[in-house]
Short mmCIF file of C-alpha atoms and ligand atoms in Angstrom, two decimals:
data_model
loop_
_atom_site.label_atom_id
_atom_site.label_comp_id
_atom_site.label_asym_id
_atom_site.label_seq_id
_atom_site.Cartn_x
_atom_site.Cartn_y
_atom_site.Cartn_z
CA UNK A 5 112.03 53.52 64.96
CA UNK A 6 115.53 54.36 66.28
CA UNK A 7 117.14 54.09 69.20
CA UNK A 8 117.25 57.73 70.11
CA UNK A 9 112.98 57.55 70.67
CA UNK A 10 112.81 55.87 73.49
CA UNK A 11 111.65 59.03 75.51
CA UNK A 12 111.34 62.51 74.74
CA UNK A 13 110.88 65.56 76.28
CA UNK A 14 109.44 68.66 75.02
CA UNK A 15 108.82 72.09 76.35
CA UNK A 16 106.51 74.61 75.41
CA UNK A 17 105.70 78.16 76.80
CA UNK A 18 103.17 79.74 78.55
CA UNK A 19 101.79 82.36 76.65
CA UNK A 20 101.22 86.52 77.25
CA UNK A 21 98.36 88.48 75.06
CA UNK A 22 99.74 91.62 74.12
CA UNK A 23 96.53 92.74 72.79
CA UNK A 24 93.43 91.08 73.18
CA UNK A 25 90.40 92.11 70.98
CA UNK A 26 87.38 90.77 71.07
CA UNK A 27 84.44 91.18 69.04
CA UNK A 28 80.58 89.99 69.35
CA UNK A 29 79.61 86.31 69.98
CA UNK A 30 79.38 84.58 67.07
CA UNK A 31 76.41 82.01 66.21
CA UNK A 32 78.49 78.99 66.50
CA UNK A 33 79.58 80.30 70.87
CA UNK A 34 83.19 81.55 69.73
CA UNK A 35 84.03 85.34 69.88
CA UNK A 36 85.83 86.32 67.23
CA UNK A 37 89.27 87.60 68.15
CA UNK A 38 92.55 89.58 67.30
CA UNK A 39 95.41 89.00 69.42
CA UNK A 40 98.99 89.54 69.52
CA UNK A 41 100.60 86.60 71.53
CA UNK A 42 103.91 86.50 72.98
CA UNK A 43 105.04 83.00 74.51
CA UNK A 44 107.15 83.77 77.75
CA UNK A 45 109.66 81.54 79.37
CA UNK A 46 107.80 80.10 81.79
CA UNK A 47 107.26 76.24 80.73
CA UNK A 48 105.59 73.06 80.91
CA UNK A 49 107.34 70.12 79.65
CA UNK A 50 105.82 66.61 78.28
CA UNK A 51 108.13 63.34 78.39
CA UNK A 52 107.01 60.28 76.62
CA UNK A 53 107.97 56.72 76.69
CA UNK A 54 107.63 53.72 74.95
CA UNK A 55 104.56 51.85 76.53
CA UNK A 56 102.26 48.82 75.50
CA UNK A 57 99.51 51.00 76.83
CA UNK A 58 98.41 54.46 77.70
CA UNK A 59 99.20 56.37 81.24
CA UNK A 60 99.43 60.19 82.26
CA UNK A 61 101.12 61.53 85.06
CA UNK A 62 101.20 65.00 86.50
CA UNK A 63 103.47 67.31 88.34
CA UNK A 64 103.06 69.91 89.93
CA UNK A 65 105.09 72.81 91.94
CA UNK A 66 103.57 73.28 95.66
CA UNK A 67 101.53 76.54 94.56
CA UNK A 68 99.79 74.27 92.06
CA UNK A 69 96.46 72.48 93.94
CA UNK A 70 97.33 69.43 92.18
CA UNK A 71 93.48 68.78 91.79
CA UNK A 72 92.93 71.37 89.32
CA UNK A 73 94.92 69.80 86.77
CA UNK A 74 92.49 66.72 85.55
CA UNK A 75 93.68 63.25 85.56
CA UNK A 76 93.88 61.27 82.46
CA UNK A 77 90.55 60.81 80.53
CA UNK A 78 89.72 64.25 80.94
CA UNK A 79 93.36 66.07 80.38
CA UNK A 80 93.86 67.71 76.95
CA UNK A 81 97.10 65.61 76.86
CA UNK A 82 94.44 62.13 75.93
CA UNK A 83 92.71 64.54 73.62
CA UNK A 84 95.85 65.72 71.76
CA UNK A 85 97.00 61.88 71.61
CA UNK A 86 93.65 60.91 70.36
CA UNK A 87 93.35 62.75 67.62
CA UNK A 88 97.33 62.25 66.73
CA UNK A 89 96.65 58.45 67.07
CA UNK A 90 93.70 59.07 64.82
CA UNK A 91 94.75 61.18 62.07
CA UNK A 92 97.24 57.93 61.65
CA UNK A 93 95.31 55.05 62.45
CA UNK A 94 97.49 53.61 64.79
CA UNK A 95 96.78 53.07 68.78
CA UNK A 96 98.04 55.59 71.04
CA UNK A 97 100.12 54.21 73.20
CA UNK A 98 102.90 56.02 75.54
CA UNK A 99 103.38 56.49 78.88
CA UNK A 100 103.58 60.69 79.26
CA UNK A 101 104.27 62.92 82.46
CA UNK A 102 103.62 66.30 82.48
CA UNK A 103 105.60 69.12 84.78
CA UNK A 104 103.58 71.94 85.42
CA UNK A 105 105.06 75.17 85.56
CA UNK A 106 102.36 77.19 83.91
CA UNK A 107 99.61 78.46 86.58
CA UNK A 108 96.57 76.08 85.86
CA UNK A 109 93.07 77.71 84.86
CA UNK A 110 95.22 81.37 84.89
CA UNK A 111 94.44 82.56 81.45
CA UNK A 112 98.14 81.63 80.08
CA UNK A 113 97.05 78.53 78.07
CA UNK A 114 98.93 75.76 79.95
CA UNK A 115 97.08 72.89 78.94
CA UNK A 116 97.24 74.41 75.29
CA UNK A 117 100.85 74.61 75.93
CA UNK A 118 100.90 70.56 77.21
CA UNK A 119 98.63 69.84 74.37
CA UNK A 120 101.26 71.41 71.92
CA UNK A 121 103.90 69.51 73.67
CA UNK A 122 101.99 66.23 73.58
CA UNK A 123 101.47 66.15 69.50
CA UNK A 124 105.63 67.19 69.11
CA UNK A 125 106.72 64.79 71.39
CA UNK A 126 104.09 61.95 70.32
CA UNK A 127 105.15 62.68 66.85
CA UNK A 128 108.45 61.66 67.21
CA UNK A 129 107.92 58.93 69.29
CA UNK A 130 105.43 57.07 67.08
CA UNK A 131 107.87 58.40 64.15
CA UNK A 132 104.65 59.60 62.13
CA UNK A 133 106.34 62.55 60.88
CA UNK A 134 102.81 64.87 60.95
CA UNK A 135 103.22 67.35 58.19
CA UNK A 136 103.80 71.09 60.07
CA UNK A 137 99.78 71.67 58.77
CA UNK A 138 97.95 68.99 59.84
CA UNK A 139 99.75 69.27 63.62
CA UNK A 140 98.10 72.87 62.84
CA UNK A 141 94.61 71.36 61.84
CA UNK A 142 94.94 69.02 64.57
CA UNK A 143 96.11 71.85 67.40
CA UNK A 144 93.14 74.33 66.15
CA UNK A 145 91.08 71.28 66.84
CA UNK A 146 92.02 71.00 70.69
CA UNK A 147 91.83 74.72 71.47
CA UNK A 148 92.13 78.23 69.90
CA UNK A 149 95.52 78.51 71.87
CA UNK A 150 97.06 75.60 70.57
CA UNK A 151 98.29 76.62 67.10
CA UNK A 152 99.79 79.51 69.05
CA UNK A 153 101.74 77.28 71.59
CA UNK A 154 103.38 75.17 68.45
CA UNK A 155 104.63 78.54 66.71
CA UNK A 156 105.72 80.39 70.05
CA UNK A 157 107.56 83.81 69.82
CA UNK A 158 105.21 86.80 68.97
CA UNK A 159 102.35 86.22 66.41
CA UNK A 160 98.99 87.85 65.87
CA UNK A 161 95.77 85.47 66.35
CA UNK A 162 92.88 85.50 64.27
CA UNK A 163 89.76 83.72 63.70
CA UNK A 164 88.77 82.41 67.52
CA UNK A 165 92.61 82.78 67.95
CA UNK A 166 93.79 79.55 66.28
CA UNK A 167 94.89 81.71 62.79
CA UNK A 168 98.68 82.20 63.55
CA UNK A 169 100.84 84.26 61.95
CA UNK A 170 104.58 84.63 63.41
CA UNK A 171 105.40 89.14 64.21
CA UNK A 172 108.63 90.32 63.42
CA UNK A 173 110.01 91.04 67.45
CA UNK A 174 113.51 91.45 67.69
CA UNK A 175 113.15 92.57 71.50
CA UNK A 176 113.60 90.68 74.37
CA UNK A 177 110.82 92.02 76.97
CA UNK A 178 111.13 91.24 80.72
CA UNK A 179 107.53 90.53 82.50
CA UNK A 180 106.71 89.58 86.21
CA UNK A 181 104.19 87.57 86.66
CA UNK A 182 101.75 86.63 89.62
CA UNK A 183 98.89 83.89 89.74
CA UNK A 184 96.23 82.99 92.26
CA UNK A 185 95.33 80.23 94.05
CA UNK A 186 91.95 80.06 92.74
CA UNK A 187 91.90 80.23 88.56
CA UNK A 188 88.98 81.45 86.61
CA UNK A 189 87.35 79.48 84.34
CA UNK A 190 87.56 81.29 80.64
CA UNK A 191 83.91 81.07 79.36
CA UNK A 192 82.53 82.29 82.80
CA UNK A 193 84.69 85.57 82.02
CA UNK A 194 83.33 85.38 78.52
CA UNK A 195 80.02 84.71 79.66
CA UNK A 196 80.58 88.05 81.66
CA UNK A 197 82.13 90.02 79.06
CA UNK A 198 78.99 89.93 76.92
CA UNK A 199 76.92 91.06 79.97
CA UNK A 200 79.16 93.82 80.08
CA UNK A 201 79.62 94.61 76.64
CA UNK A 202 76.07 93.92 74.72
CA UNK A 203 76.54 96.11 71.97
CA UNK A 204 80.49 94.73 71.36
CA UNK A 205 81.18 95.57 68.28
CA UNK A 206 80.99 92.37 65.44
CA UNK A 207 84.57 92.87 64.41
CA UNK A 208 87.44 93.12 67.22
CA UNK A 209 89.43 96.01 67.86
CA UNK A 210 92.59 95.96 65.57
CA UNK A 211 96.14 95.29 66.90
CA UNK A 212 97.45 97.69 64.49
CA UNK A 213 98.94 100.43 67.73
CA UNK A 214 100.37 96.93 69.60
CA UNK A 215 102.01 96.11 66.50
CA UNK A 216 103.44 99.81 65.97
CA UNK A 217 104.29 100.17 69.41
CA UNK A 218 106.43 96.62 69.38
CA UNK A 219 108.49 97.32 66.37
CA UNK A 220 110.29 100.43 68.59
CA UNK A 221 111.60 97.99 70.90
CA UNK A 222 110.91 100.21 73.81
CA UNK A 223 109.24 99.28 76.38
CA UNK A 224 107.40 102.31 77.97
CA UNK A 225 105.72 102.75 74.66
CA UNK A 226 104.81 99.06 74.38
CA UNK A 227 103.08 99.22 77.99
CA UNK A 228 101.02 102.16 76.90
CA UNK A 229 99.72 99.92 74.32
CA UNK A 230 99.13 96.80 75.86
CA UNK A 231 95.12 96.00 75.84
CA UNK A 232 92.65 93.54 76.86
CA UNK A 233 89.41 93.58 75.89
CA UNK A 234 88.51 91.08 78.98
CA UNK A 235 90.73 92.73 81.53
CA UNK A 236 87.13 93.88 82.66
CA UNK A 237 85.31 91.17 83.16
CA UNK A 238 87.87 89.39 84.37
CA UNK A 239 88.43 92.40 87.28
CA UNK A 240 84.45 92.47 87.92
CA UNK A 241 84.70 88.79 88.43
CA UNK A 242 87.64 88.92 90.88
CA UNK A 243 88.02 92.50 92.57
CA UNK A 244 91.33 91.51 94.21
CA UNK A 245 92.56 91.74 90.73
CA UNK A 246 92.39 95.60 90.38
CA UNK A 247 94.52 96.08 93.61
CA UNK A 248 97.24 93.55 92.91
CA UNK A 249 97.83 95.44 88.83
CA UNK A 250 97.93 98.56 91.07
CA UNK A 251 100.37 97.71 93.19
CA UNK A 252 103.06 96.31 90.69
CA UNK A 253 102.44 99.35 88.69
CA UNK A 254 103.33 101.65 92.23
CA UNK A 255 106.25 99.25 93.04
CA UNK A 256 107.93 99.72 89.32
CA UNK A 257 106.72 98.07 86.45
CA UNK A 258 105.50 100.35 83.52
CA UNK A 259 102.11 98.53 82.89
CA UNK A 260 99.83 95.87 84.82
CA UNK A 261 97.79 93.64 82.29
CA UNK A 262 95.30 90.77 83.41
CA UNK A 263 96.77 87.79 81.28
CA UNK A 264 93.90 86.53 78.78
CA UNK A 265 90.98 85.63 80.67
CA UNK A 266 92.96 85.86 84.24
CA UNK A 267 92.94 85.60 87.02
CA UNK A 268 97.24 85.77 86.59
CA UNK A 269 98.50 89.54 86.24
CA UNK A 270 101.20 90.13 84.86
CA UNK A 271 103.70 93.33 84.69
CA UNK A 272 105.59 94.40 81.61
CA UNK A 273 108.81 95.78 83.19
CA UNK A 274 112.16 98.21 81.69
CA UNK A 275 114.36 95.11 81.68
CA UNK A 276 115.69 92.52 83.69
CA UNK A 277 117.10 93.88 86.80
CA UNK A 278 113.61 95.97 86.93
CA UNK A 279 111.78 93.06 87.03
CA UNK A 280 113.82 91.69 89.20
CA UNK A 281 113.02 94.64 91.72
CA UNK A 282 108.98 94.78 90.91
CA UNK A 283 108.80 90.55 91.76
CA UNK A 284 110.75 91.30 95.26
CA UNK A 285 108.40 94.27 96.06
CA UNK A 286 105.91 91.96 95.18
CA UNK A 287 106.64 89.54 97.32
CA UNK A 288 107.23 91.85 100.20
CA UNK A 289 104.00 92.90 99.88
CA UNK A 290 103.22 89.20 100.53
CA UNK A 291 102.28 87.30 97.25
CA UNK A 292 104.48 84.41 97.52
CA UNK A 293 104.40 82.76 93.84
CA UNK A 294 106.08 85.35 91.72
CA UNK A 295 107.37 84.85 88.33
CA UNK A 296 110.09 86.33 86.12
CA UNK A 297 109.92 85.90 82.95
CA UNK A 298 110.99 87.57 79.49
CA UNK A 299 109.59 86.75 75.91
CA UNK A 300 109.49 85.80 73.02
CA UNK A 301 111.00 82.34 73.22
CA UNK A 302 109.88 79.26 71.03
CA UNK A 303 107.33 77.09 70.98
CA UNK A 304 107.24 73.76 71.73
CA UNK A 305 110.45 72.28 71.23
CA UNK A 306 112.52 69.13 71.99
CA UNK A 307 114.82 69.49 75.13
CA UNK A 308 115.60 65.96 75.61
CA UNK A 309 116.23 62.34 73.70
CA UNK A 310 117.36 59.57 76.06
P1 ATP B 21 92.95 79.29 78.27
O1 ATP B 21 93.36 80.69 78.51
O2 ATP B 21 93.71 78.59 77.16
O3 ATP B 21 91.47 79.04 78.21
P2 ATP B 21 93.94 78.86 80.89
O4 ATP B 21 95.34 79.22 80.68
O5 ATP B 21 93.08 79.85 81.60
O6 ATP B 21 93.30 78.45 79.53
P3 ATP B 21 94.54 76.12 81.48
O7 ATP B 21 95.63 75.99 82.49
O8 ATP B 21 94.86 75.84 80.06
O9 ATP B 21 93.86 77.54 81.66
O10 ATP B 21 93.35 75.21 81.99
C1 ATP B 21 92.01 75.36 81.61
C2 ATP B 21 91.27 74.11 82.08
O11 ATP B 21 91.72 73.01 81.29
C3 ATP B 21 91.59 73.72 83.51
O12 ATP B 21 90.64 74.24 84.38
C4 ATP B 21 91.60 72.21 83.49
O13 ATP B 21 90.38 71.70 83.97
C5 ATP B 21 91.69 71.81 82.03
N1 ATP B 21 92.92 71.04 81.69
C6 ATP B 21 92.97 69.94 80.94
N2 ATP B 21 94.22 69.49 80.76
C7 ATP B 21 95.03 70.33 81.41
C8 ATP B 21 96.44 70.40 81.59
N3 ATP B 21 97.28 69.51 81.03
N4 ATP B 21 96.93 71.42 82.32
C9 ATP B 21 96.08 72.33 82.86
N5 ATP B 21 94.75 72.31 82.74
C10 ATP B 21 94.20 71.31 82.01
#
């Protein structure tokens, strides 16, 4: 090892579903899905350190109930280690904080984004030098999101998600978005999207108009074709949800999408200084976490050596 690796940090995005299709439950419990991500620049980061054994600490901003995030055993930081460790036969041994900046349980993959984070950073640190496909493998392994959060800028999902191709998106798009308090857990709003959808079709609707609609680079066509297939379910779960997308939509943006499974919203805006505008409207009409954020940016990087 070299001196450099005695802690790292790495950052990796929150991400934004563009279009979310999904199609009929499959046999094995996973929908099958088309998506078009888009990783935003709203960030967790994970720093590592040499240790003789294995701890995990978390941090969180004060609109993050710092019980939602699980301690270590049951984080998908130990997982992602785990299997790293594993896939080299060596003990895995660190001592890791995360900094939460990604709303917990809000349907914008945080912990995929920490897992991500985890195997770059761990990599390094243990100077294993994981080939770019097995961190794949080993991402699709923790969660469909995963693969996603490595890439980062705009790629379309397949499979349950964890198929990742990278989207030509020379744009830089400017979103607001708003979380709650109380997340939603993602296969309750699954579980609920089949109740509402029994006859879903087997194969998921097509991202082929999202994909069209990006490559203009303007973004009152893109918010016309902005979809989620469990926007739905994740509105009949939480009501509040259907006021909150109408009101950013009345104070300015073009388009208010539930992110994913929810419960965050968030607004796909003309530019900066619109967004700017929707988030202060926003907040006067009293939600007090609101985000700015624009996409794509990368995936989970490196930020820091010493
Ligand atoms: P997704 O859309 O990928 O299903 P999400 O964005 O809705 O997920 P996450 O913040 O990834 O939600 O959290 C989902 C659950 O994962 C949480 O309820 C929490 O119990 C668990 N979890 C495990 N590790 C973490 C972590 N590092 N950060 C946040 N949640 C974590």
């Amino acid at each position: 090892m070299t001196d450099h690796q005695s802690g790292i940090t790495v950052r990796a995005p929150a991400k934004i579903n563009l279009h979310l299709g999904v199609g009929a439950r499959r046999e094995d419990g996973f929908h099958p899905l088309v998506t078009v991500y888009q990783a935003v620049g709203l960030c967790d980061d994970v720093r590592v350190e040499r240790s003789p054994g294995w701890t995990l600490g978390v941090t969180v901003p004060d609109w993050i109930d710092p019980d939602a995030v699980p301690v270590t055993g049951d984080n998908i930081v130990d997982r992602a280690a785990g299997l790293l460790a594993a896939h080299h036969g060596i003990e895995a041994r660190a001592a890791v904080s995360v900094t939460k900046a990604i709303p917990v349980a809000g349907g914008m993959a945080g912990g995929s984004a920490d897992a991500a984070a985890a195997l770059v950073a761990l990599d390094r640190l243990w100077d294993v030098h994981t080939s770019d496909d097995d961190l794949l493998r080993i991402a699709a392994e923790l969660g469909s999101d995963v693969p996603f959060a490595l890439l980062g800028g705009t790629a379309l999902g397949t499979g349950r998600g964890e198929l990742v191709e990278p989207v030509v998106d020379s744009s830089t798009w400017w979103w607001v978005a708003v979380p709650s308090r109380e997340g939603l857990s993602t296969p309750a709003v699954y579980r609920r999207h089949d109740e509402l959808n029994p006859d879903a079709p087997e194969e998921p609707e097509s991202a082929a108009t999202l994909l069209l609609a990006l490559a203009t680079g303007n973004p009152g066509i893109l918010a016309g074709a902005l979809h989620n297939d469990l926007e739905a379910a994740a509105v009949d779960l939480r009501p509040d949800l259907a006021d909150l997308l109408a009101l950013g939509e009345d104070s300015g943006a073009l388009r208010g999408l539930v992110s994913g499974s929810g419960p965050t919203c968030v607004f796909l805006t003309a530019g900066a200084d619109e967004a700017r505008a929707v988030a202060g409207e926003l907040v006067g009409a009293g939600h007090d976490v609101v985000l700015v954020a624009n996409g794509p940016v990368a995936g989970a990087h490196v930020v820091t050596y010493a």
